[in-house]
Amino acid sequence: IILAMAGLDYSKVHEPDYDRDRLKQPTRITEYVKEISEAVYSRWKDKDNLRLENLRGLENVERARQVYYDTDGILDNQVQSFKICNRCSGLNTIKSRSDTGYKVLAITIPRDACSNCIDEGYRRYRNPSKPYTHICLQDRVNDKYHIK
């Protein structure tokens, strides 16, 4: 790796105890990866239709998840909410509560946000629905970051 990074010839370098047959990936794994890749690519190509089909009539989409930060021993419970907008890519909000007692509201206004979503993002930042230890707003339209 170091020779390659330095732009030097490494064609004569051989790894000790390297056995190509022993380290070969099983065919079933390769085939499974191909299947998954094809399914993901197919969904990506059809993303506009899938969005219409799955999000029609919805104003928000939510997902909850838990993240454990093993280096610090922190368990974080998050609820991510996407405001669906017909004029732009919407508004992203994350409500986070950790087992250490912190409650964070994080709001992201995307680069292509319409004026309504920009206003809504700032409104949520100024007037949160409940108390938080930290409130963060990332305004990607105006390249601004606010925290309180």
Short mmCIF file of N, CA and C in Angstrom, two decimals:
data_model
loop_
_atom_site.label_atom_id
_atom_site.label_comp_id
_atom_site.label_asym_id
_atom_site.label_seq_id
_atom_site.Cartn_x
_atom_site.Cartn_y
_atom_site.Cartn_z
N ILE A 1 0.84 -1.20 0.00
CA ILE A 1 0.00 0.00 0.00
C ILE A 1 0.88 1.25 0.00
N ILE A 2 1.91 1.24 0.82
CA ILE A 2 2.79 2.41 0.91
C ILE A 2 3.50 2.64 -0.42
N LEU A 3 3.97 1.56 -1.07
CA LEU A 3 4.62 1.71 -2.37
C LEU A 3 3.65 2.30 -3.40
N ALA A 4 2.42 1.81 -3.41
CA ALA A 4 1.43 2.32 -4.35
C ALA A 4 1.13 3.79 -4.08
N MET A 5 1.01 4.15 -2.80
CA MET A 5 0.74 5.55 -2.46
C MET A 5 1.90 6.45 -2.88
N ALA A 6 3.12 5.91 -2.86
CA ALA A 6 4.29 6.68 -3.25
C ALA A 6 4.51 6.66 -4.76
N GLY A 7 3.67 5.91 -5.48
CA GLY A 7 3.79 5.84 -6.93
C GLY A 7 4.91 4.94 -7.40
N LEU A 8 5.34 4.02 -6.53
CA LEU A 8 6.44 3.11 -6.87
C LEU A 8 5.91 1.77 -7.35
N ASP A 9 6.73 1.05 -8.09
CA ASP A 9 6.36 -0.26 -8.62
C ASP A 9 6.24 -1.27 -7.48
N TYR A 10 5.10 -1.91 -7.39
CA TYR A 10 4.88 -2.92 -6.35
C TYR A 10 4.53 -4.27 -6.96
N SER A 11 4.75 -4.44 -8.25
CA SER A 11 4.35 -5.66 -8.95
C SER A 11 5.10 -6.90 -8.47
N LYS A 12 6.26 -6.75 -7.90
CA LYS A 12 7.04 -7.91 -7.43
C LYS A 12 6.82 -8.20 -5.95
N VAL A 13 5.98 -7.40 -5.29
CA VAL A 13 5.72 -7.61 -3.86
C VAL A 13 4.70 -8.73 -3.71
N HIS A 14 4.99 -9.69 -2.85
CA HIS A 14 4.08 -10.80 -2.58
C HIS A 14 3.81 -10.86 -1.08
N GLU A 15 2.55 -11.01 -0.75
CA GLU A 15 2.18 -11.09 0.66
C GLU A 15 2.53 -12.48 1.18
N PRO A 16 3.18 -12.55 2.33
CA PRO A 16 3.52 -13.86 2.88
C PRO A 16 2.27 -14.65 3.27
N ASP A 17 2.31 -15.95 3.08
CA ASP A 17 1.22 -16.85 3.44
C ASP A 17 -0.09 -16.54 2.72
N TYR A 18 -0.02 -15.89 1.58
CA TYR A 18 -1.23 -15.58 0.82
C TYR A 18 -1.63 -16.79 -0.02
N ASP A 19 -2.86 -17.24 0.17
CA ASP A 19 -3.39 -18.37 -0.59
C ASP A 19 -4.69 -17.91 -1.26
N ARG A 20 -4.61 -17.65 -2.54
CA ARG A 20 -5.74 -17.11 -3.30
C ARG A 20 -6.98 -18.00 -3.19
N ASP A 21 -6.81 -19.31 -3.26
CA ASP A 21 -7.95 -20.23 -3.20
C ASP A 21 -8.60 -20.24 -1.83
N ARG A 22 -7.80 -20.15 -0.79
CA ARG A 22 -8.33 -20.18 0.57
C ARG A 22 -9.11 -18.90 0.89
N LEU A 23 -8.72 -17.79 0.31
CA LEU A 23 -9.35 -16.51 0.60
C LEU A 23 -10.41 -16.11 -0.42
N LYS A 24 -10.71 -16.99 -1.35
CA LYS A 24 -11.68 -16.68 -2.40
C LYS A 24 -13.09 -16.60 -1.81
N GLN A 25 -13.82 -15.58 -2.23
CA GLN A 25 -15.20 -15.40 -1.77
C GLN A 25 -16.09 -16.49 -2.37
N PRO A 26 -16.95 -17.10 -1.55
CA PRO A 26 -17.85 -18.13 -2.07
C PRO A 26 -18.78 -17.55 -3.16
N THR A 27 -19.09 -18.36 -4.15
CA THR A 27 -19.93 -17.94 -5.27
C THR A 27 -21.30 -17.47 -4.80
N ARG A 28 -21.86 -18.13 -3.79
CA ARG A 28 -23.20 -17.74 -3.32
C ARG A 28 -23.21 -16.32 -2.77
N ILE A 29 -22.11 -15.88 -2.16
CA ILE A 29 -22.03 -14.51 -1.65
C ILE A 29 -21.95 -13.52 -2.81
N THR A 30 -21.15 -13.84 -3.80
CA THR A 30 -21.03 -12.99 -4.98
C THR A 30 -22.39 -12.85 -5.67
N GLU A 31 -23.11 -13.95 -5.82
CA GLU A 31 -24.43 -13.92 -6.45
C GLU A 31 -25.42 -13.10 -5.62
N TYR A 32 -25.36 -13.24 -4.30
CA TYR A 32 -26.25 -12.48 -3.42
C TYR A 32 -25.97 -10.98 -3.55
N VAL A 33 -24.71 -10.59 -3.59
CA VAL A 33 -24.34 -9.19 -3.76
C VAL A 33 -24.86 -8.66 -5.10
N LYS A 34 -24.77 -9.47 -6.15
CA LYS A 34 -25.30 -9.08 -7.46
C LYS A 34 -26.81 -8.85 -7.40
N GLU A 35 -27.53 -9.77 -6.73
CA GLU A 35 -28.99 -9.64 -6.60
C GLU A 35 -29.36 -8.36 -5.88
N ILE A 36 -28.70 -8.11 -4.76
CA ILE A 36 -28.99 -6.90 -3.98
C ILE A 36 -28.67 -5.65 -4.80
N SER A 37 -27.54 -5.66 -5.49
CA SER A 37 -27.14 -4.52 -6.32
C SER A 37 -28.18 -4.24 -7.41
N GLU A 38 -28.66 -5.29 -8.06
CA GLU A 38 -29.66 -5.12 -9.11
C GLU A 38 -30.97 -4.58 -8.54
N ALA A 39 -31.37 -5.07 -7.37
CA ALA A 39 -32.61 -4.60 -6.74
C ALA A 39 -32.50 -3.12 -6.35
N VAL A 40 -31.38 -2.75 -5.78
CA VAL A 40 -31.18 -1.35 -5.37
C VAL A 40 -31.15 -0.44 -6.60
N TYR A 41 -30.44 -0.87 -7.64
CA TYR A 41 -30.35 -0.06 -8.86
C TYR A 41 -31.72 0.07 -9.52
N SER A 42 -32.49 -0.99 -9.52
CA SER A 42 -33.83 -0.95 -10.10
C SER A 42 -34.72 0.04 -9.35
N ARG A 43 -34.64 0.02 -8.02
CA ARG A 43 -35.44 0.96 -7.21
C ARG A 43 -34.96 2.39 -7.44
N TRP A 44 -33.65 2.57 -7.57
CA TRP A 44 -33.11 3.91 -7.80
C TRP A 44 -33.62 4.46 -9.13
N LYS A 45 -33.63 3.62 -10.18
CA LYS A 45 -34.11 4.08 -11.49
C LYS A 45 -35.59 4.45 -11.44
N ASP A 46 -36.34 3.83 -10.55
CA ASP A 46 -37.78 4.05 -10.45
C ASP A 46 -38.14 4.96 -9.27
N LYS A 47 -37.15 5.71 -8.77
CA LYS A 47 -37.34 6.48 -7.53
C LYS A 47 -38.47 7.50 -7.62
N ASP A 48 -38.65 8.13 -8.78
CA ASP A 48 -39.71 9.13 -8.90
C ASP A 48 -41.09 8.50 -8.77
N ASN A 49 -41.30 7.36 -9.43
CA ASN A 49 -42.59 6.66 -9.31
C ASN A 49 -42.80 6.13 -7.90
N LEU A 50 -41.74 5.60 -7.29
CA LEU A 50 -41.85 5.08 -5.93
C LEU A 50 -42.21 6.20 -4.95
N ARG A 51 -41.63 7.38 -5.17
CA ARG A 51 -41.94 8.50 -4.29
C ARG A 51 -43.42 8.87 -4.40
N LEU A 52 -43.91 8.98 -5.62
CA LEU A 52 -45.32 9.30 -5.82
C LEU A 52 -46.22 8.24 -5.20
N GLU A 53 -45.86 6.99 -5.41
CA GLU A 53 -46.66 5.87 -4.94
C GLU A 53 -46.69 5.80 -3.41
N ASN A 54 -45.54 5.99 -2.77
CA ASN A 54 -45.45 5.79 -1.32
C ASN A 54 -45.71 7.04 -0.49
N LEU A 55 -45.59 8.22 -1.08
CA LEU A 55 -45.72 9.44 -0.29
C LEU A 55 -46.96 10.26 -0.64
N ARG A 56 -47.75 9.78 -1.59
CA ARG A 56 -48.94 10.52 -2.01
C ARG A 56 -49.86 10.78 -0.81
N GLY A 57 -50.22 12.03 -0.64
CA GLY A 57 -51.15 12.41 0.42
C GLY A 57 -50.52 12.60 1.79
N LEU A 58 -49.25 12.31 1.93
CA LEU A 58 -48.59 12.47 3.23
C LEU A 58 -47.98 13.86 3.35
N GLU A 59 -48.01 14.40 4.57
CA GLU A 59 -47.36 15.68 4.84
C GLU A 59 -46.01 15.49 5.49
N ASN A 60 -45.86 14.39 6.24
CA ASN A 60 -44.61 14.09 6.94
C ASN A 60 -44.33 12.60 6.88
N VAL A 61 -43.05 12.27 6.94
CA VAL A 61 -42.62 10.88 7.07
C VAL A 61 -41.70 10.84 8.27
N GLU A 62 -41.93 9.87 9.16
CA GLU A 62 -41.11 9.76 10.37
C GLU A 62 -40.46 8.40 10.45
N ARG A 63 -39.28 8.39 11.06
CA ARG A 63 -38.64 7.12 11.38
C ARG A 63 -37.94 7.28 12.72
N ALA A 64 -38.04 6.26 13.52
CA ALA A 64 -37.38 6.25 14.82
C ALA A 64 -36.22 5.28 14.77
N ARG A 65 -35.17 5.62 15.48
CA ARG A 65 -34.03 4.71 15.55
C ARG A 65 -33.25 4.96 16.83
N GLN A 66 -32.50 3.96 17.23
CA GLN A 66 -31.60 4.06 18.37
C GLN A 66 -30.18 3.94 17.86
N VAL A 67 -29.31 4.80 18.37
CA VAL A 67 -27.90 4.74 18.01
C VAL A 67 -27.11 4.60 19.30
N TYR A 68 -26.25 3.58 19.36
CA TYR A 68 -25.39 3.39 20.53
C TYR A 68 -23.98 3.78 20.14
N TYR A 69 -23.45 4.79 20.81
CA TYR A 69 -22.08 5.24 20.58
C TYR A 69 -21.19 4.50 21.57
N ASP A 70 -20.59 3.41 21.10
CA ASP A 70 -19.85 2.53 22.00
C ASP A 70 -18.59 3.17 22.56
N THR A 71 -18.00 4.12 21.85
CA THR A 71 -16.78 4.75 22.36
C THR A 71 -17.05 5.59 23.60
N ASP A 72 -18.27 6.15 23.69
CA ASP A 72 -18.63 6.98 24.84
C ASP A 72 -19.69 6.34 25.72
N GLY A 73 -20.23 5.20 25.30
CA GLY A 73 -21.25 4.52 26.09
C GLY A 73 -22.56 5.29 26.16
N ILE A 74 -22.94 5.95 25.07
CA ILE A 74 -24.16 6.77 25.05
C ILE A 74 -25.20 6.10 24.15
N LEU A 75 -26.42 6.00 24.67
CA LEU A 75 -27.54 5.50 23.88
C LEU A 75 -28.40 6.69 23.47
N ASP A 76 -28.59 6.86 22.19
CA ASP A 76 -29.31 8.00 21.65
C ASP A 76 -30.58 7.51 20.96
N ASN A 77 -31.72 8.03 21.38
CA ASN A 77 -33.01 7.72 20.75
C ASN A 77 -33.37 8.89 19.85
N GLN A 78 -33.58 8.61 18.58
CA GLN A 78 -33.85 9.67 17.62
C GLN A 78 -35.16 9.43 16.90
N VAL A 79 -35.85 10.53 16.63
CA VAL A 79 -37.01 10.51 15.74
C VAL A 79 -36.71 11.52 14.64
N GLN A 80 -36.60 11.02 13.42
CA GLN A 80 -36.31 11.87 12.28
C GLN A 80 -37.60 12.08 11.51
N SER A 81 -37.87 13.34 11.19
CA SER A 81 -39.10 13.69 10.50
C SER A 81 -38.77 14.48 9.23
N PHE A 82 -39.37 14.07 8.13
CA PHE A 82 -39.20 14.77 6.86
C PHE A 82 -40.53 15.41 6.49
N LYS A 83 -40.53 16.73 6.36
CA LYS A 83 -41.72 17.42 5.87
C LYS A 83 -41.72 17.29 4.35
N ILE A 84 -42.78 16.77 3.80
CA ILE A 84 -42.88 16.58 2.36
C ILE A 84 -43.41 17.87 1.74
N CYS A 85 -42.70 18.36 0.75
CA CYS A 85 -43.07 19.61 0.09
C CYS A 85 -43.08 19.37 -1.42
N ASN A 86 -44.09 19.91 -2.08
CA ASN A 86 -44.19 19.75 -3.54
C ASN A 86 -43.31 20.74 -4.30
N ARG A 87 -42.79 21.74 -3.59
CA ARG A 87 -41.98 22.77 -4.25
C ARG A 87 -40.48 22.56 -4.09
N CYS A 88 -40.07 21.75 -3.08
CA CYS A 88 -38.64 21.53 -2.84
C CYS A 88 -38.47 20.17 -2.17
N SER A 89 -37.27 19.89 -1.70
CA SER A 89 -37.05 18.57 -1.08
C SER A 89 -37.47 18.52 0.38
N GLY A 90 -38.14 19.57 0.88
CA GLY A 90 -38.75 19.51 2.20
C GLY A 90 -37.88 20.02 3.32
N LEU A 91 -38.14 19.52 4.52
CA LEU A 91 -37.45 19.96 5.73
C LEU A 91 -37.14 18.74 6.56
N ASN A 92 -35.92 18.67 7.08
CA ASN A 92 -35.47 17.51 7.86
C ASN A 92 -35.32 17.93 9.32
N THR A 93 -35.96 17.21 10.22
CA THR A 93 -35.88 17.50 11.65
C THR A 93 -35.53 16.22 12.40
N ILE A 94 -34.60 16.33 13.33
CA ILE A 94 -34.25 15.19 14.19
C ILE A 94 -34.44 15.62 15.64
N LYS A 95 -35.24 14.84 16.36
CA LYS A 95 -35.40 15.03 17.80
C LYS A 95 -34.63 13.90 18.47
N SER A 96 -33.65 14.28 19.27
CA SER A 96 -32.73 13.31 19.85
C SER A 96 -32.77 13.39 21.37
N ARG A 97 -32.80 12.23 22.01
CA ARG A 97 -32.79 12.16 23.48
C ARG A 97 -31.78 11.09 23.88
N SER A 98 -30.76 11.49 24.62
CA SER A 98 -29.74 10.52 25.01
C SER A 98 -29.94 10.10 26.46
N ASP A 99 -29.35 8.97 26.80
CA ASP A 99 -29.47 8.48 28.18
C ASP A 99 -28.63 9.32 29.15
N THR A 100 -27.88 10.29 28.64
CA THR A 100 -27.13 11.19 29.51
C THR A 100 -27.94 12.41 29.89
N GLY A 101 -29.16 12.53 29.33
CA GLY A 101 -30.05 13.63 29.70
C GLY A 101 -30.17 14.73 28.67
N TYR A 102 -29.35 14.71 27.65
CA TYR A 102 -29.43 15.75 26.62
C TYR A 102 -30.63 15.52 25.71
N LYS A 103 -31.30 16.62 25.38
CA LYS A 103 -32.41 16.59 24.42
C LYS A 103 -32.08 17.61 23.34
N VAL A 104 -31.93 17.13 22.13
CA VAL A 104 -31.49 18.00 21.03
C VAL A 104 -32.53 18.02 19.92
N LEU A 105 -32.77 19.20 19.40
CA LEU A 105 -33.59 19.38 18.21
C LEU A 105 -32.65 19.87 17.11
N ALA A 106 -32.56 19.13 16.02
CA ALA A 106 -31.70 19.51 14.89
C ALA A 106 -32.58 19.68 13.65
N ILE A 107 -32.44 20.82 13.01
CA ILE A 107 -33.26 21.15 11.84
C ILE A 107 -32.33 21.43 10.67
N THR A 108 -32.60 20.81 9.52
CA THR A 108 -31.82 21.08 8.32
C THR A 108 -32.74 21.61 7.23
N ILE A 109 -32.40 22.80 6.74
CA ILE A 109 -33.07 23.38 5.58
C ILE A 109 -32.20 23.03 4.37
N PRO A 110 -32.72 22.28 3.40
CA PRO A 110 -31.89 21.83 2.27
C PRO A 110 -31.55 22.97 1.30
N ARG A 111 -30.56 22.74 0.47
CA ARG A 111 -30.10 23.75 -0.50
C ARG A 111 -31.20 24.24 -1.43
N ASP A 112 -32.11 23.35 -1.80
CA ASP A 112 -33.14 23.72 -2.77
C ASP A 112 -34.45 24.14 -2.10
N ALA A 113 -34.39 24.51 -0.82
CA ALA A 113 -35.61 24.81 -0.06
C ALA A 113 -36.38 26.00 -0.64
N CYS A 114 -37.70 25.87 -0.62
CA CYS A 114 -38.56 26.96 -1.03
C CYS A 114 -38.71 27.94 0.15
N SER A 115 -39.30 29.09 -0.10
CA SER A 115 -39.44 30.09 0.96
C SER A 115 -40.30 29.58 2.12
N ASN A 116 -41.31 28.77 1.83
CA ASN A 116 -42.16 28.23 2.90
C ASN A 116 -41.36 27.32 3.83
N CYS A 117 -40.52 26.46 3.27
CA CYS A 117 -39.73 25.55 4.11
C CYS A 117 -38.63 26.29 4.87
N ILE A 118 -38.07 27.33 4.26
CA ILE A 118 -37.09 28.15 4.99
C ILE A 118 -37.77 28.79 6.19
N ASP A 119 -38.93 29.40 5.97
CA ASP A 119 -39.67 30.04 7.07
C ASP A 119 -40.04 29.03 8.14
N GLU A 120 -40.50 27.85 7.73
CA GLU A 120 -40.89 26.80 8.68
C GLU A 120 -39.69 26.34 9.50
N GLY A 121 -38.53 26.20 8.88
CA GLY A 121 -37.32 25.81 9.61
C GLY A 121 -36.96 26.81 10.68
N TYR A 122 -36.98 28.09 10.33
CA TYR A 122 -36.66 29.13 11.32
C TYR A 122 -37.73 29.23 12.40
N ARG A 123 -39.00 29.01 12.02
CA ARG A 123 -40.07 29.03 13.02
C ARG A 123 -39.86 27.91 14.04
N ARG A 124 -39.53 26.71 13.57
CA ARG A 124 -39.28 25.60 14.48
C ARG A 124 -38.07 25.87 15.37
N TYR A 125 -37.07 26.56 14.83
CA TYR A 125 -35.89 26.90 15.62
C TYR A 125 -36.24 27.92 16.71
N ARG A 126 -37.00 28.96 16.35
CA ARG A 126 -37.37 30.02 17.31
C ARG A 126 -38.39 29.55 18.33
N ASN A 127 -39.34 28.71 17.92
CA ASN A 127 -40.45 28.31 18.79
C ASN A 127 -40.57 26.79 18.85
N PRO A 128 -39.66 26.13 19.55
CA PRO A 128 -39.74 24.66 19.63
C PRO A 128 -40.99 24.21 20.38
N SER A 129 -41.47 23.03 20.05
CA SER A 129 -42.70 22.51 20.65
C SER A 129 -42.53 22.14 22.12
N LYS A 130 -41.29 21.88 22.55
CA LYS A 130 -41.00 21.57 23.95
C LYS A 130 -39.56 21.95 24.25
N PRO A 131 -39.17 21.93 25.53
CA PRO A 131 -37.80 22.36 25.86
C PRO A 131 -36.74 21.35 25.44
N TYR A 132 -35.62 21.88 24.96
CA TYR A 132 -34.46 21.08 24.57
C TYR A 132 -33.21 21.67 25.21
N THR A 133 -32.21 20.83 25.44
CA THR A 133 -30.94 21.35 25.96
C THR A 133 -30.17 22.07 24.86
N HIS A 134 -30.34 21.64 23.62
CA HIS A 134 -29.69 22.29 22.48
C HIS A 134 -30.65 22.28 21.29
N ILE A 135 -30.64 23.37 20.55
CA ILE A 135 -31.41 23.44 19.30
C ILE A 135 -30.45 23.92 18.22
N CYS A 136 -30.37 23.16 17.14
CA CYS A 136 -29.44 23.47 16.04
C CYS A 136 -30.23 23.66 14.75
N LEU A 137 -29.82 24.64 13.99
CA LEU A 137 -30.44 24.88 12.69
C LEU A 137 -29.34 25.00 11.65
N GLN A 138 -29.40 24.15 10.64
CA GLN A 138 -28.48 24.22 9.51
C GLN A 138 -29.27 24.74 8.31
N ASP A 139 -28.95 25.96 7.91
CA ASP A 139 -29.60 26.59 6.76
C ASP A 139 -28.64 26.46 5.58
N ARG A 140 -28.88 25.48 4.74
CA ARG A 140 -27.96 25.22 3.62
C ARG A 140 -28.20 26.18 2.46
N VAL A 141 -29.35 26.85 2.42
CA VAL A 141 -29.61 27.84 1.38
C VAL A 141 -28.68 29.03 1.56
N ASN A 142 -28.60 29.52 2.80
CA ASN A 142 -27.81 30.71 3.11
C ASN A 142 -26.46 30.39 3.75
N ASP A 143 -26.11 29.10 3.82
CA ASP A 143 -24.85 28.65 4.40
C ASP A 143 -24.67 29.19 5.82
N LYS A 144 -25.70 29.00 6.65
CA LYS A 144 -25.68 29.48 8.05
C LYS A 144 -25.92 28.31 8.99
N TYR A 145 -25.32 28.40 10.17
CA TYR A 145 -25.52 27.40 11.21
C TYR A 145 -25.80 28.13 12.51
N HIS A 146 -26.92 27.80 13.14
CA HIS A 146 -27.30 28.45 14.40
C HIS A 146 -27.44 27.38 15.47
N ILE A 147 -27.07 27.74 16.69
CA ILE A 147 -27.23 26.81 17.82
C ILE A 147 -27.57 27.63 19.06
N LYS A 148 -28.49 27.08 19.85
CA LYS A 148 -28.82 27.72 21.14
C LYS A 148 -29.12 26.66 22.16
#
